[in-house]
Amino acid sequence: MSEVTATIERNGAVLPIITPGISRGKVGLTQGSAFTSQVIQGQAIYVFCKSLIHLAEGTSVTESDAPIDARGGVYLNANRGRQVSVKLLAGEDAATVWIHEVR
C-alpha cells in the first residue's frame, strides 16, 4: 500500500492526496517556449519536470514568475477552473513537464 501525502490548503486545513487524477498536460519544454495546462478541476496538482521551471496561474508565464524545483515532483494547491503555465528557467536543459490533478 502506498503512503498518503498531504498538503495544506489556503485555509490551513490538511488536504489529503489520495489518488492520482486526470492528466492536465504533458509536453517537452525547450528554451523560450511555454506550456499552458488544460483547465484544473480539482484542488491540487502534481507537477514533475527534470529541469527547473517558472510556474504561474493563468495562460501566460514570464521569467519574473515563481521558480519551482519540480525535479522530485511537487504538490501544489490549485484554483478550480484555472490553468497553469510553465516555462524553463534560463539556462536549463530541455525537459518534459507533467501536470496531473490529484484527489
mmCIF file of C-alpha atoms in Angstrom:
data_model
loop_
_atom_site.group_PDB
_atom_site.id
_atom_site.type_symbol
_atom_site.label_atom_id
_atom_site.label_comp_id
_atom_site.label_asym_id
_atom_site.label_seq_id
_atom_site.Cartn_x
_atom_site.Cartn_y
_atom_site.Cartn_z
ATOM 1 C CA MET A 1 0.000 0.000 0.000
ATOM 2 C CA SER A 2 1.312 3.429 -0.887
ATOM 3 C CA GLU A 3 1.719 6.276 1.552
ATOM 4 C CA VAL A 4 -0.813 9.088 1.727
ATOM 5 C CA THR A 5 0.714 12.507 1.125
ATOM 6 C CA ALA A 6 -0.883 15.755 2.263
ATOM 7 C CA THR A 7 -0.572 19.430 1.553
ATOM 8 C CA ILE A 8 -2.089 22.426 3.304
ATOM 9 C CA GLU A 9 -4.972 24.237 1.627
ATOM 10 C CA ARG A 10 -5.318 28.002 1.717
ATOM 11 C CA ASN A 11 -7.314 27.964 4.960
ATOM 12 C CA GLY A 12 -4.714 25.845 6.744
ATOM 13 C CA ALA A 13 -6.590 22.534 6.705
ATOM 14 C CA VAL A 14 -4.823 19.392 5.553
ATOM 15 C CA LEU A 15 -5.769 18.376 2.028
ATOM 16 C CA PRO A 16 -5.262 14.613 1.709
ATOM 17 C CA ILE A 17 -3.728 13.437 -1.543
ATOM 18 C CA ILE A 18 -5.316 10.037 -2.072
ATOM 19 C CA THR A 19 -5.049 9.058 -5.730
ATOM 20 C CA PRO A 20 -3.683 10.498 -8.944
ATOM 21 C CA GLY A 21 -6.268 12.271 -11.022
ATOM 22 C CA ILE A 22 -6.557 13.095 -14.672
ATOM 23 C CA SER A 23 -3.589 14.394 -16.630
ATOM 24 C CA ARG A 24 -3.838 18.102 -17.378
ATOM 25 C CA GLY A 25 -0.889 18.134 -19.738
ATOM 26 C CA LYS A 26 2.480 16.706 -20.708
ATOM 27 C CA VAL A 27 4.861 18.414 -23.115
ATOM 28 C CA GLY A 28 8.538 18.713 -23.933
ATOM 29 C CA LEU A 29 9.740 22.194 -22.969
ATOM 30 C CA THR A 30 12.585 23.972 -24.738
ATOM 31 C CA GLN A 31 14.156 27.354 -24.002
ATOM 32 C CA GLY A 32 11.813 30.174 -24.963
ATOM 33 C CA SER A 33 8.682 28.019 -25.139
ATOM 34 C CA ALA A 34 5.867 27.975 -22.607
ATOM 35 C CA PHE A 35 3.131 25.438 -21.917
ATOM 36 C CA THR A 36 -0.369 26.034 -20.555
ATOM 37 C CA SER A 37 -2.248 23.131 -18.966
ATOM 38 C CA GLN A 38 -5.845 22.200 -19.507
ATOM 39 C CA VAL A 39 -8.320 23.720 -17.017
ATOM 40 C CA ILE A 40 -7.807 22.362 -13.490
ATOM 41 C CA GLN A 41 -10.979 20.896 -11.969
ATOM 42 C CA GLY A 42 -9.537 19.805 -8.599
ATOM 43 C CA GLN A 43 -7.936 21.497 -5.606
ATOM 44 C CA ALA A 44 -4.366 20.305 -6.058
ATOM 45 C CA ILE A 45 -1.923 19.391 -8.803
ATOM 46 C CA TYR A 46 1.257 17.353 -9.063
ATOM 47 C CA VAL A 47 3.997 18.817 -11.280
ATOM 48 C CA PHE A 48 7.143 16.975 -12.354
ATOM 49 C CA CYS A 49 9.974 18.199 -14.594
ATOM 50 C CA LYS A 50 13.670 17.254 -14.700
ATOM 51 C CA SER A 51 14.600 20.928 -15.125
ATOM 52 C CA LEU A 52 13.812 23.996 -13.026
ATOM 53 C CA ILE A 53 10.727 25.862 -14.232
ATOM 54 C CA HIS A 54 8.798 29.086 -13.790
ATOM 55 C CA LEU A 55 5.142 28.484 -12.901
ATOM 56 C CA ALA A 56 2.166 30.845 -12.988
ATOM 57 C CA GLU A 57 -1.587 30.556 -12.741
ATOM 58 C CA GLY A 58 -3.296 31.536 -15.974
ATOM 59 C CA THR A 59 -2.355 31.414 -19.623
ATOM 60 C CA SER A 60 0.966 33.251 -19.550
ATOM 61 C CA VAL A 61 4.202 32.793 -17.626
ATOM 62 C CA THR A 62 7.271 35.039 -17.519
ATOM 63 C CA GLU A 63 10.758 34.875 -16.060
ATOM 64 C CA SER A 64 9.548 37.017 -13.151
ATOM 65 C CA ASP A 65 7.043 34.324 -12.079
ATOM 66 C CA ALA A 66 7.909 31.956 -9.250
ATOM 67 C CA PRO A 67 10.727 29.496 -9.941
ATOM 68 C CA ILE A 68 9.783 25.958 -8.948
ATOM 69 C CA ASP A 69 12.069 22.983 -8.343
ATOM 70 C CA ALA A 70 9.829 20.161 -9.557
ATOM 71 C CA ARG A 71 12.708 17.742 -10.225
ATOM 72 C CA GLY A 72 11.495 15.492 -7.415
ATOM 73 C CA GLY A 73 7.851 16.253 -8.120
ATOM 74 C CA VAL A 74 5.851 18.844 -6.212
ATOM 75 C CA TYR A 75 2.256 19.060 -4.978
ATOM 76 C CA LEU A 76 0.651 22.488 -5.305
ATOM 77 C CA ASN A 77 -2.731 23.908 -4.382
ATOM 78 C CA ALA A 78 -4.802 24.890 -7.406
ATOM 79 C CA ASN A 79 -7.808 27.070 -8.157
ATOM 80 C CA ARG A 80 -10.648 25.231 -9.860
ATOM 81 C CA GLY A 81 -11.424 26.497 -13.322
ATOM 82 C CA ARG A 82 -7.954 27.994 -13.852
ATOM 83 C CA GLN A 83 -4.986 26.881 -15.908
ATOM 84 C CA VAL A 84 -1.308 26.655 -15.005
ATOM 85 C CA SER A 85 1.506 27.794 -17.295
ATOM 86 C CA VAL A 86 5.156 26.744 -17.129
ATOM 87 C CA LYS A 87 8.430 27.557 -18.881
ATOM 88 C CA LEU A 88 12.058 26.606 -18.313
ATOM 89 C CA LEU A 89 14.371 28.792 -16.240
ATOM 90 C CA ALA A 90 17.075 30.451 -18.335
ATOM 91 C CA GLY A 91 19.967 28.078 -18.919
ATOM 92 C CA GLU A 92 18.031 24.879 -18.137
ATOM 93 C CA ASP A 93 18.141 21.907 -20.491
ATOM 94 C CA ALA A 94 15.072 20.871 -22.453
ATOM 95 C CA ALA A 95 12.816 18.542 -20.446
ATOM 96 C CA THR A 96 9.330 17.115 -20.347
ATOM 97 C CA VAL A 97 6.857 18.530 -17.822
ATOM 98 C CA TRP A 98 3.906 16.544 -16.445
ATOM 99 C CA ILE A 99 0.916 18.157 -14.748
ATOM 100 C CA HIS A 100 -1.669 15.921 -13.069
ATOM 101 C CA GLU A 101 -4.596 16.697 -10.815
ATOM 102 C CA VAL A 102 -4.655 14.813 -7.539
ATOM 103 C CA ARG A 103 -7.645 13.784 -5.456
#
